[in-house]
Coordinates of C-alpha atoms in Angstrom, one line a residue:
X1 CA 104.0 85.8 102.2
X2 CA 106.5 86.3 99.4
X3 CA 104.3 84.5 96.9
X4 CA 101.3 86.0 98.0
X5 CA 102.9 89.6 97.3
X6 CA 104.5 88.2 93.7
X7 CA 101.1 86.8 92.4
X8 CA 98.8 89.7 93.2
X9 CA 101.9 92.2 91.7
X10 CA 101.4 90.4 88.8
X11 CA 98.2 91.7 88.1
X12 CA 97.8 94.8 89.8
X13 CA 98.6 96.7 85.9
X14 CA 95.3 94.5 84.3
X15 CA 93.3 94.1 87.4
X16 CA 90.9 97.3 86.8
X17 CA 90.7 96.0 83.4
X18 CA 88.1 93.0 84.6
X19 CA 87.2 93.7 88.4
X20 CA 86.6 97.8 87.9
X21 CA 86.0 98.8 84.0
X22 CA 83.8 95.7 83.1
X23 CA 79.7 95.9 83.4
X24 CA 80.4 92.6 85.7
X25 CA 83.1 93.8 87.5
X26 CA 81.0 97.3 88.1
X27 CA 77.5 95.5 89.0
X28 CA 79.6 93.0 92.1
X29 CA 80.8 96.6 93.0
X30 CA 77.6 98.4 92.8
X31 CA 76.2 95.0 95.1
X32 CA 78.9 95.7 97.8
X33 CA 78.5 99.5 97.6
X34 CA 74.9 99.3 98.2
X35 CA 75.5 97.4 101.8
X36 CA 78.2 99.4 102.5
X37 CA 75.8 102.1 102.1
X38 CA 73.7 101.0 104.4
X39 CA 76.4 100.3 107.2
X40 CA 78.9 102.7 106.9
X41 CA 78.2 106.5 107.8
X42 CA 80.4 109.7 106.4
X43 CA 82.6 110.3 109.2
X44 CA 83.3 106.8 110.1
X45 CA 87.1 105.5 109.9
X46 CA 87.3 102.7 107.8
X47 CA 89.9 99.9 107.5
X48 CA 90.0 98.3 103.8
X49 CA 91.8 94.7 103.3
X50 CA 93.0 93.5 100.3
X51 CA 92.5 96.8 99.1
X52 CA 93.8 95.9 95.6
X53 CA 93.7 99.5 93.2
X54 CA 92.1 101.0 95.5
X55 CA 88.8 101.7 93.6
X56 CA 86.5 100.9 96.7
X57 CA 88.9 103.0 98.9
X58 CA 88.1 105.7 96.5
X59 CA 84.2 105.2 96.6
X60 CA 84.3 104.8 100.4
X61 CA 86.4 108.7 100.6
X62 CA 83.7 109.9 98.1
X63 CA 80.9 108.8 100.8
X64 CA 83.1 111.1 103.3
X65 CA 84.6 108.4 104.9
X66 CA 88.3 108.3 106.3
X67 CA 90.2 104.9 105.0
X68 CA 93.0 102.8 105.9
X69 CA 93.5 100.6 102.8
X70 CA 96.1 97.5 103.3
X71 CA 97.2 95.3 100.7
X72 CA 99.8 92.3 100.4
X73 CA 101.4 93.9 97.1
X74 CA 103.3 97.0 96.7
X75 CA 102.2 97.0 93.0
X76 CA 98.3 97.4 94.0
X77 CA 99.3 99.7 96.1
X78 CA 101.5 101.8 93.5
X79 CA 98.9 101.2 90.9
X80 CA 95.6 102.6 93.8
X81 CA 97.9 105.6 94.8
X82 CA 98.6 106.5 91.3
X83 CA 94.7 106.0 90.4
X84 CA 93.6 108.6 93.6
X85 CA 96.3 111.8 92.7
X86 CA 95.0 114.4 92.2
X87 CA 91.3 113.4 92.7
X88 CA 89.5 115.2 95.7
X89 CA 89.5 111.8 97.6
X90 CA 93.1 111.4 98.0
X91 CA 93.3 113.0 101.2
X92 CA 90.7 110.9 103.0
X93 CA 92.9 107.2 101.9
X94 CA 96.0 106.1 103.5
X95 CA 97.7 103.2 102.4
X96 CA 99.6 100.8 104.3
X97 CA 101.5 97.0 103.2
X98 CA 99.6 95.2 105.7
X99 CA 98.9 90.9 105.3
X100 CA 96.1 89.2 107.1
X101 CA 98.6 87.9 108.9
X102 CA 99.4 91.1 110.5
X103 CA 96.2 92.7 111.5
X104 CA 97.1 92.4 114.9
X105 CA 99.8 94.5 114.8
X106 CA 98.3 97.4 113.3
X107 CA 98.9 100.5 115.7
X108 CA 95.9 102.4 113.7
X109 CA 92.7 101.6 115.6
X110 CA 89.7 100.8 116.4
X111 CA 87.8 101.3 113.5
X112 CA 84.1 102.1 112.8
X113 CA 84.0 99.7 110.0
X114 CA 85.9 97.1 107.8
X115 CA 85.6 96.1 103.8
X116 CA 87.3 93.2 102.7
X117 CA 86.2 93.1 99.1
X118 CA 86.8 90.5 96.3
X119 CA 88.5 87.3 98.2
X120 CA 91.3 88.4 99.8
X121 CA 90.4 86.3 103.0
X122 CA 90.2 83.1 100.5
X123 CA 94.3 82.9 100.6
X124 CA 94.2 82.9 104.4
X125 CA 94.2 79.6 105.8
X126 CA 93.5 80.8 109.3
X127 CA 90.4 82.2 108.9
X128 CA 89.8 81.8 112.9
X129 CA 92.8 83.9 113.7
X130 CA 92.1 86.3 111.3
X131 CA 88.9 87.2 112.8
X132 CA 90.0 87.5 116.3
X133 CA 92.7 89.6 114.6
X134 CA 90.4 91.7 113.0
X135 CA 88.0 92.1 116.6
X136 CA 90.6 93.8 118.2
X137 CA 90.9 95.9 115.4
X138 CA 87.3 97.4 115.6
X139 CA 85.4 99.3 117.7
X140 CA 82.4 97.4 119.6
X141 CA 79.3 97.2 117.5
X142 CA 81.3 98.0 114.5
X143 CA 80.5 96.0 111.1
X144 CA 82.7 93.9 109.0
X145 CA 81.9 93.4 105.1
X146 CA 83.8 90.0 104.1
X147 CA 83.2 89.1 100.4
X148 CA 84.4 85.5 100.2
X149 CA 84.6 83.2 97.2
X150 CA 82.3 80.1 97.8
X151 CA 82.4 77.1 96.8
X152 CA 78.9 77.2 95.0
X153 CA 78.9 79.5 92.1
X154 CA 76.1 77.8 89.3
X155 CA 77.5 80.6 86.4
X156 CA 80.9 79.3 86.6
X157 CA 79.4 75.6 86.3
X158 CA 77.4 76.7 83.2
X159 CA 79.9 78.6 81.9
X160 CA 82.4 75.7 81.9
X161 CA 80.4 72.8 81.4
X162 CA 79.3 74.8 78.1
X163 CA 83.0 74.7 76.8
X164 CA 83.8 71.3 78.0
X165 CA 85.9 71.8 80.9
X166 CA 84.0 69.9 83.8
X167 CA 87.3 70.0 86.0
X168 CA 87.3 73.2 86.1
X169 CA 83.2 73.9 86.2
X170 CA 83.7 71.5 89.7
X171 CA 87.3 73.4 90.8
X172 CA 85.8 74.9 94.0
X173 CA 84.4 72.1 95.1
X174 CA 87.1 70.6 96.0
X175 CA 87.5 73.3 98.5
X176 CA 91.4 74.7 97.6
X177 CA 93.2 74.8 94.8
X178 CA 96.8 76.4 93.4
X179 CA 97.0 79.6 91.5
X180 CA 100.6 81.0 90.9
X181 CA 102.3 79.3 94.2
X182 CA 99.6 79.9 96.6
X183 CA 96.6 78.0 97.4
X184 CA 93.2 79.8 97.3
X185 CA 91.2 78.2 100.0
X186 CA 86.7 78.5 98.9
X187 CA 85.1 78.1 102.6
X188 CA 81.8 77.5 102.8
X189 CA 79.4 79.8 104.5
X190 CA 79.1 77.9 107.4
X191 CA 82.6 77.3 107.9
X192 CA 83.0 81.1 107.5
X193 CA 80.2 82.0 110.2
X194 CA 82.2 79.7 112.3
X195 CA 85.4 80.5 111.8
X196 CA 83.6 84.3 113.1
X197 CA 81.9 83.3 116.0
X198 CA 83.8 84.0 118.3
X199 CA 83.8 87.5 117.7
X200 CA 81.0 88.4 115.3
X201 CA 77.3 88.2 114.9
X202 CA 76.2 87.7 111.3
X203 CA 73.9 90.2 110.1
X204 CA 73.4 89.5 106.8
X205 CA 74.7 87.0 103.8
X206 CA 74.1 88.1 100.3
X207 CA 75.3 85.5 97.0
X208 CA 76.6 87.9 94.7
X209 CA 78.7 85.5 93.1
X210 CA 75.5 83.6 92.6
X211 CA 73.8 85.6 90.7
X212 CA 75.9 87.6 88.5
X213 CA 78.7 85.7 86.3
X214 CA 82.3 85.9 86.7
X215 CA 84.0 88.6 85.4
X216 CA 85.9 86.3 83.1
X217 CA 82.8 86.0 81.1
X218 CA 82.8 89.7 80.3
X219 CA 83.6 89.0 76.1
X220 CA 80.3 87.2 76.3
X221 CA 77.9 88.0 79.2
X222 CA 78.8 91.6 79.0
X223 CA 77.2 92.4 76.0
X224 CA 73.7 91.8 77.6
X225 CA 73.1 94.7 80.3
X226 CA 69.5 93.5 80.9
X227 CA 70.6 90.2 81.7
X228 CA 73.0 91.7 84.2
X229 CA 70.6 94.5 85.4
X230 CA 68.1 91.6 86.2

C-alpha cells in the first residue's frame, strides 16, 4: 500500500484545484450530492472512503450528518483536516488512515450509509472482498454510493481523438493501466454489480462520467456553463 499512499500524497496540495474548484469538478459533485440527498438522512452515521480533502465529508456534516472519512494518504488527510478548522462542520468529521484493504477491521460500526466518491475502489483489485468488507461494515438496509471509473467514457474519446492521441482516447479499454506505481483497475458495470452481489442489491446506476467531461478538460470545456448545465 506504500505506493498507493505516495501517489495520492502527491496530489493531495493540487487536488481541490481540478476535482473541487473547477465548474467540472463542482457539477460530478453536485450529481453525487443530489443522490446522496436522496439516501442519506441528517442524523445518519456515515462512513466516507477515499475521502481525499475531505470536501464531500464537509458537505455530508453540513446536511447534519456524522462522518467517518478514511483515506490511504496522510497528505489528504492533512490537507481535508486543515480545509474543515474552524468551520462549523468540523465537529461532525472524524478522520481515520484506513485502505480498502482494511475495512474489516474497523472497530467503528455499523454505519447508516457509505460514500465512496471519485474512484477510489478502481485501485482495489479485489473488488469482491471489498464488498463483503464493506457489508459487515453497515447496518442492514443501509446504502452504499460507489462512484467507479468505467471503462466507457465517449468525452475522454472525443477529447483525445481531437488532439491525436488514440492510445490514450482507448486507455480504459484495456481495462487497467499504470499511474505512478499502481495500476488503476476500470471495471465494467457488470463486473461491479457482480463483484456486489453477494451482499448488495443495486438500486440505481447513474453515468456521470458520461455525460459531463473530465475535469482535465476544464481550460477548454469550462468556459461553456450551458454546455455543462445541459
Amino acid at each position: 500500500m506504500a505506493a498507493r499512499e505516495y501517489a495520492f500524497d502527491t496530489v493531495a496540495e493540487a487536488y481541490d484545484g481540478q476535482f473541487t474548484r473547477t465548474r467540472i469538478g463542482a457539477a460530478m459533485r453536485a450529481a453525487v450530492w443530489a443522490r446522496c440527498a436522496a439516501r442519506f438522512r441528517p442524523g445518519f452515521r456515515i462512513l466516507e472512503m477515499n475521502c481525499g480533502t475531505g470536501e464531500d465529508a464537509r458537505w455530508l456534516a453540513s446536511q447534519g450528518m456524522q462522518v467517518l472519512a478514511t483515506d490511504i494518504s496522510p497528505r489528504m488527510i492533512e490537507v481535508a483536516q486543515r480545509k474543515l478548522s474552524g468551520l462549523a462542520e468540523n465537529h461532525a468529521v472524524q478522520f481515520q488512515m484506513l485502505a480498502w484493504e482494511q475495512l474489516g477491521q474497523l472497530q467503528a460500526a455499523p454505519f447508516d450509509g457509505m460514500l465512496s466518491n471519485f474512484g477510489g475502489l478502481n485501485c482495489v483489485a479485489d473488488l469482491t472482498g471489498a464488498a463483503g468488507n464493506l457489508a459487515s461494515r453497515l447496518r442492514p438496509g443501509a446504502v452504499a454510493m460507489l462512484c467507479i471509473m468505467g471503462p466507457r467514457v465517449p468525452w475522454e474519446w472525443l477529447w483525445f481523438l481531437a488532439h491525436g492521441r488514440p492510445d490514450a482516447a482507448f486507455r480504459r479499454l484495456r481495462r487497467s493501466r499504470e499511474w505512478s506505481g499502481i495500476t488503476v483497475r476500470y471495471p465494467s458495470i457488470t463486473a461491479t454489480v457482480k463483484a456486489f452481489a453477494a451482499h448488495f442489491r443495486l438500486l440505481r446506476v447513474g453515468a456521470i462520467g458520461a455525460l459531463l467531461p473530465p475535469p482535465y478538460t476544464e481550460a477548454c470545456l469550462g468556459r461553456y456553463p450551458r454546455l455543462l448545465n445541459a
